[in-house]
Short mmCIF file of C-alpha atoms in Angstrom, two decimals:
data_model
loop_
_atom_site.label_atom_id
_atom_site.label_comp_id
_atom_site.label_asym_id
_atom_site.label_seq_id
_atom_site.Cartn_x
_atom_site.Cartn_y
_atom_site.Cartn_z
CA UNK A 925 23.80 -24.45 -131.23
CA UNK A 926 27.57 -23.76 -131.76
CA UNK A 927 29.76 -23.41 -134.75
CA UNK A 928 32.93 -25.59 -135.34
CA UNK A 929 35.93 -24.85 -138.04
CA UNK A 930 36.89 -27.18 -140.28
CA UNK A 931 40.10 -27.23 -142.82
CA UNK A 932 39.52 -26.82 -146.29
CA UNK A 933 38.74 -30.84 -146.13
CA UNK A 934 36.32 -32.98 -144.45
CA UNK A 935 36.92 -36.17 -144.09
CA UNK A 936 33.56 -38.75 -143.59
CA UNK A 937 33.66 -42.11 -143.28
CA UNK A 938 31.07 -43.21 -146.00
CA UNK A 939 29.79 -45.52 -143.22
CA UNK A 940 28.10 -42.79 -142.30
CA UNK A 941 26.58 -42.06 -146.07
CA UNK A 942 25.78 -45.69 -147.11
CA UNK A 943 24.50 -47.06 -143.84
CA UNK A 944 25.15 -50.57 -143.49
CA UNK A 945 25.46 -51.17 -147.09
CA UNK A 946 28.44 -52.47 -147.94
CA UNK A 947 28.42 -55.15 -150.00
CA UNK A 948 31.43 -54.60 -152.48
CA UNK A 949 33.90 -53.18 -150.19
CA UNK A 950 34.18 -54.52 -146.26
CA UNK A 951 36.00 -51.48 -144.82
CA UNK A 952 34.75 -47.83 -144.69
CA UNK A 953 35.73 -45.86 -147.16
CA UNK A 954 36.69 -42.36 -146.93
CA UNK A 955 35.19 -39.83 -149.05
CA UNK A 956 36.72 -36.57 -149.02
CA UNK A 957 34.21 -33.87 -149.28
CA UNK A 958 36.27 -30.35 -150.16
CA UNK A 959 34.65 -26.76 -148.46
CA UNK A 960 34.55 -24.12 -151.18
CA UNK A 961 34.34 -20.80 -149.94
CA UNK A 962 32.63 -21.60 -146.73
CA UNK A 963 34.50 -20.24 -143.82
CA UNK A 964 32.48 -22.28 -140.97
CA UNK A 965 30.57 -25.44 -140.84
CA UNK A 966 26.99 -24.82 -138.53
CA UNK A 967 25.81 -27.74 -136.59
CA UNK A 968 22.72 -27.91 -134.84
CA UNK A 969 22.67 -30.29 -131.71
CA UNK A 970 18.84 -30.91 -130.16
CA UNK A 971 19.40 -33.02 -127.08
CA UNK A 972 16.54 -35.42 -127.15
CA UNK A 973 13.48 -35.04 -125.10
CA UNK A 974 12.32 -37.48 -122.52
CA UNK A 975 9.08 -38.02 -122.12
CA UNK A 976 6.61 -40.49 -120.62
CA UNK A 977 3.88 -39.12 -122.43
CA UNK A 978 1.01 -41.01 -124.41
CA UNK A 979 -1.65 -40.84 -126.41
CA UNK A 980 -5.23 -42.47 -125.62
CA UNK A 981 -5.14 -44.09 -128.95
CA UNK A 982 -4.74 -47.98 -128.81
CA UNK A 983 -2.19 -50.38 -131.00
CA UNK A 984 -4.19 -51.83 -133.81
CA UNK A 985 -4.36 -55.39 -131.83
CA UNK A 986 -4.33 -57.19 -135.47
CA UNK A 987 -0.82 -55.46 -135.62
CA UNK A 988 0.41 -57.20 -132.55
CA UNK A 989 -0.53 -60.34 -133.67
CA UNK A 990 2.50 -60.40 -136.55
CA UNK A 991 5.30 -62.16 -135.34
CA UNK A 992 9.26 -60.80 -135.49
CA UNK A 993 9.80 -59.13 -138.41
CA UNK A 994 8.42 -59.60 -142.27
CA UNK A 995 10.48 -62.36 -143.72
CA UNK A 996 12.88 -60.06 -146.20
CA UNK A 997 13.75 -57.16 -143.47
CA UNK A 998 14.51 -59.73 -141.13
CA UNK A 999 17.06 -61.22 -143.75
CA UNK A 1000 18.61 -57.97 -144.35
CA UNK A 1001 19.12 -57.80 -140.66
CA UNK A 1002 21.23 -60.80 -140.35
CA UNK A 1003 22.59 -60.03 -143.45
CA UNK A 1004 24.13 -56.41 -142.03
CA UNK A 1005 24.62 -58.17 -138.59
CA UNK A 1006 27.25 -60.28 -140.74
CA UNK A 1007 28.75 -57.87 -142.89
CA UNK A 1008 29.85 -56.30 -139.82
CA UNK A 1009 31.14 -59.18 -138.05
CA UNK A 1010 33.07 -59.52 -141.36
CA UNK A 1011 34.04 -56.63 -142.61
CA UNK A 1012 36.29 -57.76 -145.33
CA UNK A 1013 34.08 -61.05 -147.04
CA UNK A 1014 32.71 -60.43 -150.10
CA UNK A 1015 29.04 -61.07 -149.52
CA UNK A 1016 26.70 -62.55 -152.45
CA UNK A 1017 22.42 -62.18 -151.76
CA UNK A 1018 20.78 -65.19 -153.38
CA UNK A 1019 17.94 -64.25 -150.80
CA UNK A 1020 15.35 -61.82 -151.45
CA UNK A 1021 14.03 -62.05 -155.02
CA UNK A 1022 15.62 -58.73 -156.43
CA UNK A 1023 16.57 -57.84 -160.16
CA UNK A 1024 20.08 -57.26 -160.59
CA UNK A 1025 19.79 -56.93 -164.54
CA UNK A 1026 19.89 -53.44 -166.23
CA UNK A 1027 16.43 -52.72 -167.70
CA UNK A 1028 17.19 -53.27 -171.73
CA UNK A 1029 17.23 -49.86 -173.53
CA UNK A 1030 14.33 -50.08 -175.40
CA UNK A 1031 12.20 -49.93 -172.33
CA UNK A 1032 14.25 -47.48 -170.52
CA UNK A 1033 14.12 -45.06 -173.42
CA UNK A 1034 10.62 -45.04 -173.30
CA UNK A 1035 10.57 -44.06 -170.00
CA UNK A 1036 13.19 -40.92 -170.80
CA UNK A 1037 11.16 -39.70 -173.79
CA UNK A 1038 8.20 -39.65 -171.34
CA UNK A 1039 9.97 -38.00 -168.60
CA UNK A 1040 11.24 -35.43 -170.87
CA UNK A 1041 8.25 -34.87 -172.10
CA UNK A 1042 6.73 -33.70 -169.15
CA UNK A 1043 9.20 -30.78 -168.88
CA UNK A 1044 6.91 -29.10 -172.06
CA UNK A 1045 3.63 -27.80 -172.59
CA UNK A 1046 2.49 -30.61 -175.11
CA UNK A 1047 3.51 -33.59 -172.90
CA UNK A 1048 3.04 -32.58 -169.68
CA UNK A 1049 0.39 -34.81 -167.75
CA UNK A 1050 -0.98 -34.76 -164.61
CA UNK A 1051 -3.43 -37.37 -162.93
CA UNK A 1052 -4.17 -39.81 -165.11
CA UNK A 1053 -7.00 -42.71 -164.64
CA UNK A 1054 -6.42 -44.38 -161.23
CA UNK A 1055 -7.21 -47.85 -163.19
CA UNK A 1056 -4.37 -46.91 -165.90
CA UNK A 1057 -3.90 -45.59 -169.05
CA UNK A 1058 -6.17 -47.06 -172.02
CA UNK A 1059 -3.19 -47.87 -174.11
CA UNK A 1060 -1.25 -49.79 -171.71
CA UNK A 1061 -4.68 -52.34 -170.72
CA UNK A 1062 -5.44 -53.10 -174.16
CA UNK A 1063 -1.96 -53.98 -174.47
CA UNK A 1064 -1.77 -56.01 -171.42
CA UNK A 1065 -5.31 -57.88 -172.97
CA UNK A 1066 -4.18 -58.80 -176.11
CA UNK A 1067 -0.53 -59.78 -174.59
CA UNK A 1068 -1.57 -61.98 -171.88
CA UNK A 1069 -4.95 -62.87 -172.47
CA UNK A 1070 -5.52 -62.89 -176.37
CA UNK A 1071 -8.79 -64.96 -177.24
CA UNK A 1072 -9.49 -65.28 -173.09
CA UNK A 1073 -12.13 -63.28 -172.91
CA UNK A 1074 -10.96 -60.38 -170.80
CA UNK A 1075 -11.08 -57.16 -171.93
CA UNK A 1076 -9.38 -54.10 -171.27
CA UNK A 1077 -11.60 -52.54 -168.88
CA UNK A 1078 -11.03 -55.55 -166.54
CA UNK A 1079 -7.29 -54.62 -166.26
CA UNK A 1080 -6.60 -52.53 -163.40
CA UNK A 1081 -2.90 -51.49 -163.68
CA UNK A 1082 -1.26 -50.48 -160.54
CA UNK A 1083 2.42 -49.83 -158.41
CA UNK A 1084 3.04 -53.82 -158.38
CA UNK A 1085 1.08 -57.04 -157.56
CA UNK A 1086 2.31 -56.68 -153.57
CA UNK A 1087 0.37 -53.39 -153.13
CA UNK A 1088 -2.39 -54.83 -155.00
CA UNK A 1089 -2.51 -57.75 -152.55
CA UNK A 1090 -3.31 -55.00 -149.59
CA UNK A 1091 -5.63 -53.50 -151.77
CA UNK A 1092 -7.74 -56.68 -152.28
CA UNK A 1093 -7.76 -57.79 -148.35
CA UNK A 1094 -9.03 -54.35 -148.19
CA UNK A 1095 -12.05 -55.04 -150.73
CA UNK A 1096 -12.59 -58.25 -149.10
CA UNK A 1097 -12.85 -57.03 -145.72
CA UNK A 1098 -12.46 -58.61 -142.13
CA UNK A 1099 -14.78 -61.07 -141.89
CA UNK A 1100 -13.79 -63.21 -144.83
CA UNK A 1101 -11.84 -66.98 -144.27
CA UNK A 1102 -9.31 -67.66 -146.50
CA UNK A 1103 -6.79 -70.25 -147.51
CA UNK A 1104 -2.57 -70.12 -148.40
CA UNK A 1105 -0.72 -72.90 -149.79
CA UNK A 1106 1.98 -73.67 -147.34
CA UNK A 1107 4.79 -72.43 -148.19
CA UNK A 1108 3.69 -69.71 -149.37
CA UNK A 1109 4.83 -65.29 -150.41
CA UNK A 1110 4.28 -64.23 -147.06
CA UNK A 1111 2.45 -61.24 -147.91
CA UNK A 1112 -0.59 -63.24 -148.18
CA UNK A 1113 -0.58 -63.85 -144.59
CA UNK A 1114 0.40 -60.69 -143.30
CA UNK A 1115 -1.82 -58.89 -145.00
CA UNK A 1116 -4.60 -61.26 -143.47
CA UNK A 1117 -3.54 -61.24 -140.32
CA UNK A 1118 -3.48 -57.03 -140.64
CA UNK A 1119 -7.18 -57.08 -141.90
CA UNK A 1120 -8.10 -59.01 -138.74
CA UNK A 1121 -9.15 -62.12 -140.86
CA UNK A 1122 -7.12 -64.44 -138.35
CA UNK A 1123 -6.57 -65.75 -134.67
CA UNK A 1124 -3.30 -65.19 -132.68
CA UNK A 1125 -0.23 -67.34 -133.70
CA UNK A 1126 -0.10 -70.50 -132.86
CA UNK A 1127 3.35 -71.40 -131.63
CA UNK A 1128 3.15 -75.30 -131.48
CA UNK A 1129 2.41 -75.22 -134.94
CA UNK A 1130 3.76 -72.03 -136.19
CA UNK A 1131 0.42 -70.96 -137.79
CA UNK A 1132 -2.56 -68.60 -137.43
CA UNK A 1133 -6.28 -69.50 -136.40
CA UNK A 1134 -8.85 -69.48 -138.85
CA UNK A 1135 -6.05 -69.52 -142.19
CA UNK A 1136 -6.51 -72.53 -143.77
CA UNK A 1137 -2.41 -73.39 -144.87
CA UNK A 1138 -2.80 -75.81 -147.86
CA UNK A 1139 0.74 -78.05 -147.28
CA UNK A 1140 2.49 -78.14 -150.75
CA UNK A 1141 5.17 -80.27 -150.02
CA UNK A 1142 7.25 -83.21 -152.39
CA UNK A 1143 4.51 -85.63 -151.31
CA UNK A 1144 1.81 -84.00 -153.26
CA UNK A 1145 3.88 -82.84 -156.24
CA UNK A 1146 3.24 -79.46 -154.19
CA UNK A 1147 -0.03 -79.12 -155.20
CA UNK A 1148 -2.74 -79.33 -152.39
CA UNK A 1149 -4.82 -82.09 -151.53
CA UNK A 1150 -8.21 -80.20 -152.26
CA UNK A 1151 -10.11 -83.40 -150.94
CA UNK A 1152 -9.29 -82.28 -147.53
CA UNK A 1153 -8.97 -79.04 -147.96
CA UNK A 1154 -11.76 -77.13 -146.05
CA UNK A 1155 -14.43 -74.08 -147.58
CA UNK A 1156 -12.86 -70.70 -147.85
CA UNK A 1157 -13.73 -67.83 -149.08
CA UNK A 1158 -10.69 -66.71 -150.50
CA UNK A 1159 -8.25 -69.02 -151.96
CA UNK A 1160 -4.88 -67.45 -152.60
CA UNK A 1161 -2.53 -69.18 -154.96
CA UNK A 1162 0.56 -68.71 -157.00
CA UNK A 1163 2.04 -70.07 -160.01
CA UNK A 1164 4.24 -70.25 -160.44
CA UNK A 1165 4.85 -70.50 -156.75
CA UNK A 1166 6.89 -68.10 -154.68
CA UNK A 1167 9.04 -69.86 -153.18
CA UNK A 1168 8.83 -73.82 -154.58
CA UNK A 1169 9.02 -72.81 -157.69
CA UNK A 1170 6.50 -75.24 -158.62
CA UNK A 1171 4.04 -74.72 -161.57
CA UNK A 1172 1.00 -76.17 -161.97
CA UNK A 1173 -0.72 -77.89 -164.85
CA UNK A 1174 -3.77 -77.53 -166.48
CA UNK A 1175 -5.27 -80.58 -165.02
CA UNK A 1176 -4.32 -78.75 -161.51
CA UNK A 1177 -6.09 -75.50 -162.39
CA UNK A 1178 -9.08 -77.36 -163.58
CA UNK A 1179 -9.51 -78.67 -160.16
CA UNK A 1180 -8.81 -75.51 -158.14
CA UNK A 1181 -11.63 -73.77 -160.77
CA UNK A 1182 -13.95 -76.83 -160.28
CA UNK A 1183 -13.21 -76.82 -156.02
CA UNK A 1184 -13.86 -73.08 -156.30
CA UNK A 1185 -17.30 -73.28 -157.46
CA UNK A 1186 -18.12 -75.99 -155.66
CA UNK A 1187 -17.78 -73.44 -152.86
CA UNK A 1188 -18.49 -70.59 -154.09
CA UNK A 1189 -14.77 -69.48 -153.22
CA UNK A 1190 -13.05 -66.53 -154.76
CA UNK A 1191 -9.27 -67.69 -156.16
CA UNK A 1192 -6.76 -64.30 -155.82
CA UNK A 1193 -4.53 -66.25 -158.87
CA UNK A 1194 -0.44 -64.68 -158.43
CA UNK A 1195 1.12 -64.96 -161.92
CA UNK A 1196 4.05 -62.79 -161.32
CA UNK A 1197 6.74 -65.36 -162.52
CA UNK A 1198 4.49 -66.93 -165.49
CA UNK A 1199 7.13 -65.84 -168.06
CA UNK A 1200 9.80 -67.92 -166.28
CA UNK A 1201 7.38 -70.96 -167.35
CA UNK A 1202 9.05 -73.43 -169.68
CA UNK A 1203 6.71 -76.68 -169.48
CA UNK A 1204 3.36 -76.63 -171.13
CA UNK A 1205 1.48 -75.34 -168.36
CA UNK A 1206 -0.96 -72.66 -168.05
CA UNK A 1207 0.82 -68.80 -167.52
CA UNK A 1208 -3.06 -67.33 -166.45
CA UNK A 1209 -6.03 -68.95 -164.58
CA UNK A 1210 -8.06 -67.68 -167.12
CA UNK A 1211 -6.68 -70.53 -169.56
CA UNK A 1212 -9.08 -72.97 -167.40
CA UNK A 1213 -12.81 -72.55 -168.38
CA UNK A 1214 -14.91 -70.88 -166.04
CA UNK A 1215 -12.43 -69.65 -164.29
CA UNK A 1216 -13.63 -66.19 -164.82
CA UNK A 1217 -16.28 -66.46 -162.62
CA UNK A 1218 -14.12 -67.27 -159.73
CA UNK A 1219 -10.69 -65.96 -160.33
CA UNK A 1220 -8.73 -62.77 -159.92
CA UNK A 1221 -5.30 -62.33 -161.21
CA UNK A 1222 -2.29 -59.96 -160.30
CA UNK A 1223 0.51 -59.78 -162.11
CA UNK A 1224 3.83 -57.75 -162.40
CA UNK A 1225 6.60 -56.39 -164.85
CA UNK A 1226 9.13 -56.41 -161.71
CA UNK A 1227 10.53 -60.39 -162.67
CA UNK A 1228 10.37 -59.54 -166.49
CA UNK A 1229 11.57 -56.81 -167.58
CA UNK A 1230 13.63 -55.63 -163.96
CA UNK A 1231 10.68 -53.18 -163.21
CA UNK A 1232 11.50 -53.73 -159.25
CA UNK A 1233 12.21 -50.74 -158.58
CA UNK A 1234 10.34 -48.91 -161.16
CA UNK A 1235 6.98 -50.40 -159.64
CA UNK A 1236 4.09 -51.10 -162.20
CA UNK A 1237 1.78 -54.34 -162.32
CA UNK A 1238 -1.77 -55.28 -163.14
CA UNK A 1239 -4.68 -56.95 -161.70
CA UNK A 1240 -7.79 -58.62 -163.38
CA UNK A 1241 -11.21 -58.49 -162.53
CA UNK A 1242 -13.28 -60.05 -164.67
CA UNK A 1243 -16.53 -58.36 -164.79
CA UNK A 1244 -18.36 -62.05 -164.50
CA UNK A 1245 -17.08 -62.26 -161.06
CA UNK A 1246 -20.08 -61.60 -158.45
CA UNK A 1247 -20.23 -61.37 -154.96
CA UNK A 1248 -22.98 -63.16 -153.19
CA UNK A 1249 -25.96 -60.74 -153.87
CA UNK A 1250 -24.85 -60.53 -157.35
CA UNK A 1251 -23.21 -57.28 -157.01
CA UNK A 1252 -19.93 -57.18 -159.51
CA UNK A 1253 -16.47 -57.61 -157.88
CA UNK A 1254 -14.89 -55.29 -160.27
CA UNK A 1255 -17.26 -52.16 -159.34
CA UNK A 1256 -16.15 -52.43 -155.63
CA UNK A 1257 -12.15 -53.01 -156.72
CA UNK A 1258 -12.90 -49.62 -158.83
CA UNK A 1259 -13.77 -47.83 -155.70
CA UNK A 1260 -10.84 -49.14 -153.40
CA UNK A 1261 -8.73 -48.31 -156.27
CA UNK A 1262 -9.86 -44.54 -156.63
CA UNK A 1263 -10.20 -43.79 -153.15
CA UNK A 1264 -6.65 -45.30 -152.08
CA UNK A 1265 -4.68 -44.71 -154.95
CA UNK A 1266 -4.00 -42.14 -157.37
CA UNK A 1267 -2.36 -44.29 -160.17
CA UNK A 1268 0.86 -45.92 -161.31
CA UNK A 1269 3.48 -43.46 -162.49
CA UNK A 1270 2.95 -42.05 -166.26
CA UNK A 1271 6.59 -42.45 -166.89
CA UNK A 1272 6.36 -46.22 -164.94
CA UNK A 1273 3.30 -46.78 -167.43
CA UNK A 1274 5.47 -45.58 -170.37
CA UNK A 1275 8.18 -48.23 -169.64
CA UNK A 1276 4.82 -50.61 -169.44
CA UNK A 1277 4.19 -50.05 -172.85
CA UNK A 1278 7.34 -50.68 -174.40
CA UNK A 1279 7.70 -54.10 -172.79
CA UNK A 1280 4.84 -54.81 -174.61
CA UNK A 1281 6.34 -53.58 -178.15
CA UNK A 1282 7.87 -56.78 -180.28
CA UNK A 1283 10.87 -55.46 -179.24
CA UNK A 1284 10.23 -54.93 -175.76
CA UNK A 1285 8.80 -58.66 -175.49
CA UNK A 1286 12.36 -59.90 -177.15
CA UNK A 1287 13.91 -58.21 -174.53
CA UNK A 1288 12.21 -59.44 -171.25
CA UNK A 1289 12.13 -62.71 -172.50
CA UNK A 1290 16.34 -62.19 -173.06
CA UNK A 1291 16.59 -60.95 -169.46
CA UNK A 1292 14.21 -64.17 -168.30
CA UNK A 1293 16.58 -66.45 -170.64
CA UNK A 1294 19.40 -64.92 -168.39
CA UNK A 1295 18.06 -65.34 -165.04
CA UNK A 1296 16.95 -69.12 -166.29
CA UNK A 1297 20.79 -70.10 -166.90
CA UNK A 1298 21.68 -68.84 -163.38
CA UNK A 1299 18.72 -71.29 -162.21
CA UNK A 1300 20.18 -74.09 -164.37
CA UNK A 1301 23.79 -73.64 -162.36
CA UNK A 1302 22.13 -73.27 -159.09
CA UNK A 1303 20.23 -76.37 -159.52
CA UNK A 1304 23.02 -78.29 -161.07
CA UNK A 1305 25.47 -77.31 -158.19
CA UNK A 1306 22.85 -79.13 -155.69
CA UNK A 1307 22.15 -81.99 -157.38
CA UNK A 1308 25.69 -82.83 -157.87
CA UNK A 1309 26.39 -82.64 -153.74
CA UNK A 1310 23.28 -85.07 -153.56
CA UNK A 1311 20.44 -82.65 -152.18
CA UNK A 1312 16.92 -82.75 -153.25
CA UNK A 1313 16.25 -80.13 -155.80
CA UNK A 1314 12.84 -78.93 -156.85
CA UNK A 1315 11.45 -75.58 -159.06
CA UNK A 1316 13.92 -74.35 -161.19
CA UNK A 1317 12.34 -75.23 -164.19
CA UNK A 1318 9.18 -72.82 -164.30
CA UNK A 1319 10.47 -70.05 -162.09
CA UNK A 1320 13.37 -68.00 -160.94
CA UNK A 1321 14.00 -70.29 -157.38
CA UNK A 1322 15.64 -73.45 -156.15
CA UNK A 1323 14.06 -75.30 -153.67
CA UNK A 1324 16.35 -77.39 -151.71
CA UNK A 1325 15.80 -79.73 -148.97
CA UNK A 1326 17.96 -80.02 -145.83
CA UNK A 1327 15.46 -83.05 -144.28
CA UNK A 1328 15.88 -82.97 -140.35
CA UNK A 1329 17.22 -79.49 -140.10
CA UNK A 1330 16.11 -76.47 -139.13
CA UNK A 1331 15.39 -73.61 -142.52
CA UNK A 1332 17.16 -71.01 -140.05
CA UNK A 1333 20.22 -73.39 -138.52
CA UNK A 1334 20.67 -73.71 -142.73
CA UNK A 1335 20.76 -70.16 -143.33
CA UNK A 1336 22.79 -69.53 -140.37
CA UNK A 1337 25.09 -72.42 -141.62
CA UNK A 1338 25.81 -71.30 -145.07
CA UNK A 1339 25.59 -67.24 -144.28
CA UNK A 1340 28.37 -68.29 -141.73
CA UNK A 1341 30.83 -70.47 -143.63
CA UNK A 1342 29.88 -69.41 -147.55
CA UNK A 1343 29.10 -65.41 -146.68
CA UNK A 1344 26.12 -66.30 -149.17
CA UNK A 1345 22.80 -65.34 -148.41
CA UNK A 1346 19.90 -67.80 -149.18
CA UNK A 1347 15.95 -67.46 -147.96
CA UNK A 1348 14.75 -69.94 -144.98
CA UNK A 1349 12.14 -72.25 -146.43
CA UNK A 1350 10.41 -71.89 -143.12
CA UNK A 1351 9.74 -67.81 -143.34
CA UNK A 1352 7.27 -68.81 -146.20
CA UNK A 1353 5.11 -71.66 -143.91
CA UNK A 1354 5.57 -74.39 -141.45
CA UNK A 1355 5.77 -76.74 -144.33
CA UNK A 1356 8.65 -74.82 -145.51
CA UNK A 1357 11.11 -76.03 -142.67
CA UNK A 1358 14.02 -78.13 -143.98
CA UNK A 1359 13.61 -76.38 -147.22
CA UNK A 1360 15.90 -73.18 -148.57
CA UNK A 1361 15.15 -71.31 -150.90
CA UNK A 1362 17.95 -69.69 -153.92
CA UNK A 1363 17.17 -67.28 -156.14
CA UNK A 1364 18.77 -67.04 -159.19
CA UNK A 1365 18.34 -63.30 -159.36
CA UNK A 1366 22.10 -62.17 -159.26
CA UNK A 1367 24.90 -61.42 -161.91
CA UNK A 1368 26.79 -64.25 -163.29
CA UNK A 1369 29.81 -64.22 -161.52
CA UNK A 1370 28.58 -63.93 -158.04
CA UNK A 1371 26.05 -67.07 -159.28
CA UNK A 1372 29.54 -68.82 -160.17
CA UNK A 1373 31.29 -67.83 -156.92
CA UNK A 1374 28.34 -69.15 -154.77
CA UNK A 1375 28.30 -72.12 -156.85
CA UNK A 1376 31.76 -72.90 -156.43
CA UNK A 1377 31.30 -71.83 -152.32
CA UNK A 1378 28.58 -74.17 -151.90
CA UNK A 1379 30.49 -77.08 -153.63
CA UNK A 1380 33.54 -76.38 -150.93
CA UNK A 1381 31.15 -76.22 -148.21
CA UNK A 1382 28.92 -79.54 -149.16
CA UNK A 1383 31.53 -81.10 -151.19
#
């Protein structure tokens, strides 16, 4: 230990502070941080330790199985890798699907009152039920599934539809098979190949053994050929999708309920971006008849109302969905739920509430409006320099083909000479490659500036 003076000012660069975060100014700032009425500054120095030391305990070998890095880390990477190789460009992320919004006031006010409250005696509140609080499932039933026939107590409301992902490979267990569509959110695989549901990566094909990746491609109106499509037991599927941005219809759904039974599959249903739907298609799988006997469904208020961040979704479990011996899917959800998790956030679960107020509904579906206009540029920009556009419509994402190239040579490309950052279509599937993906989750005029960069680069 030794002690070092310092003048009455400190200068730090804010590198230092922010990390590699830098997005609206290239160069280091300086933040002067003034000393009052310290006469020394203490530093501790701990040299490190070297040691060859280690433990007896092996790697989980399902672990070392995942390849590189998770898709959206590994874009940050590249992204930071090029912010410092140019310091002074003014960088725009149309990559990872992130809010940029303000939460509207009337949810966000909910949430204050709430977290005031639990500075008194009267509204303080401890643990509350780990499947949610009775108010905010009854008004998730009658919001999203009015005259569907779930219930309340089917609604598990958790930290987001991600973590509840985990938590259902964890109810399922190791030994299940399951299906993707290709592309698909990557979690779905990750979290199968964790669980120890898969083989090793396969490099010639840029897949895992025993996942069943149902291709989704233009072909097919991305919408699996189910006639070739081999028995699962767990059919994950999103729409609408993450990233295509494909919805699909009721005729569709029909046949993924009807190819379900047939095999006595379970259907984990992703309806995350369902508000962003503007066709007549279904928004829940439990539109399609019989459907609860097959189908679970998570959902999220990150996409609608900006809850990112804030963390709070659902998941439904209808209570007429059995395993094999007839033992009810939703009694052994309940017990992963209470043993792993101790509930969403009251003051998360306040916010939940007010989106579901008239008001709060006007709202998220303003905020959605929003996000749909910046979809409507993206998509207008591409098809005027002659791509292949698809999604869009029904969901937050463009889907644009680069035919013959390479999703990461794209990326590279247009990270490189635009300083915009887009999603490789490949990160989501094999059938992905040739494909990026855009979101339209940014403020206006950085969706006009990489507008107007892609027209210079393409034009």
């Amino acid at each position: 230990m030794h002690s070092v003076h310092h003048n009455s000012s400190t200068s730090i660069s804010s590198s230092s502070l922010l990390g590699q975060n830098r997005l609206n100014s290239g160069r280091a700032q300086n933040v002067a941080i003034q000393r009052r009425n310290i006469g020394l500054l203490v530093r501790c120095v701990a040299a490190p330790e070297r040691t060859d030391y280690k433990t007896q305990v092996s790697r989980n070998e399902n672990l070392a199985k995942l390849q590189a890095g998770y898709l959206f880390p590994e874009i940050a990477r590249r992204r930071n890798a090029h912010i410092s190789k140019y310091p002074d460009a003014q960088v725009i992320s149309l990559g990872i699907g992130d809010t940029t919004e303000p939460i509207p006031d009337v949810i966000t006010a909910a949430m204050s009152e709430r977290a005031l409250g639990l500075s008194t005696t009267k509204g303080y509140s401890g643990y509350g039920a780990e499947q949610g609080e009775t108010a905010l499932r009854a008004a998730i039933a009658s919001t999203y599934y009015k005259n569907l026939g779930i219930e309340e107590s089917d609604i598990f409301v958790s930290d987001g539809a991600k973590s509840d992902i985990s938590r259902l490979q964890v109810l399922f267990g190791s030994k299940v098979t399951m299906a993707v569509q290709d592309p698909s959110y990557p979690a779905y695989v990750d979290s199968s190949v964790i669980m120890g549901q898969t083989g090793l990566f396969q490099k010639d094909v840029q897949q895992y053994g025993k996942i069943e990746y149902m291709k989704c491609n233009p072909e097919n109106g991305f919408f699996p050929d189910l006639s070739v499509v081999p028995r699962t037991d767990i059919i994950f599927f999103c729409s609408p999708n993450n990233p295509t941005g494909a919805a699909a219809s009721r005729e569709q759904l029909t046949s993924l309920v009807q190819f379900a039974k047939d095999n006595g599959s379970i259907i984990v249903y992703d309806s995350a971006y369902a508000m962003y739907i503007s066709e007549d298609k279904p928004r829940s799988i439990f539109e399609i008849p019989g459907a609860k006997e097959v189908a679970i469904e998570v959902s999220s208020f990150s996409k609608y109302a900006g809850f990112t961040g804030v963390r709070l979704g659902w998941t439904v479990v209808p209570k007429d969905l059995l395993f094999s011996d007839g033992f009810p899917v939703a009694k052994d959800f309940n017990r992963i739920v209470c043993t792993c998790f101790n509930g969403a956030s009251n003051i998360a679960q306040a916010g939940g509430l007010a989106c579901l107020t008239p008001e709060g509904l006007k709202a998220m579906k303003d905020v959605v409006g929003f996000y749909k206009e910046n979809t409507e540029m993206i998509m207008e920009t591409f098809n005027s320099l002659g791509f292949k556009v698809y999604g869009g419509r029904n969901a937050p994402y463009v889907w644009v083909q680069f035919p013959g190239q390479s999703s990461w040579d794209v990326f590279s490309e247009i990270l490189e000479k635009t300083h915009v950052v887009t999603t490789p279509g490949s990160g989501f599937g094999p059938a992905g490659d040739g494909f990026i993906r855009v979101s339209a989750f940014g403020n206006r005029n950085n969706v006009l500036e990489a507008c107007r960069r892609f027209k210079q680069l393409y034009k």
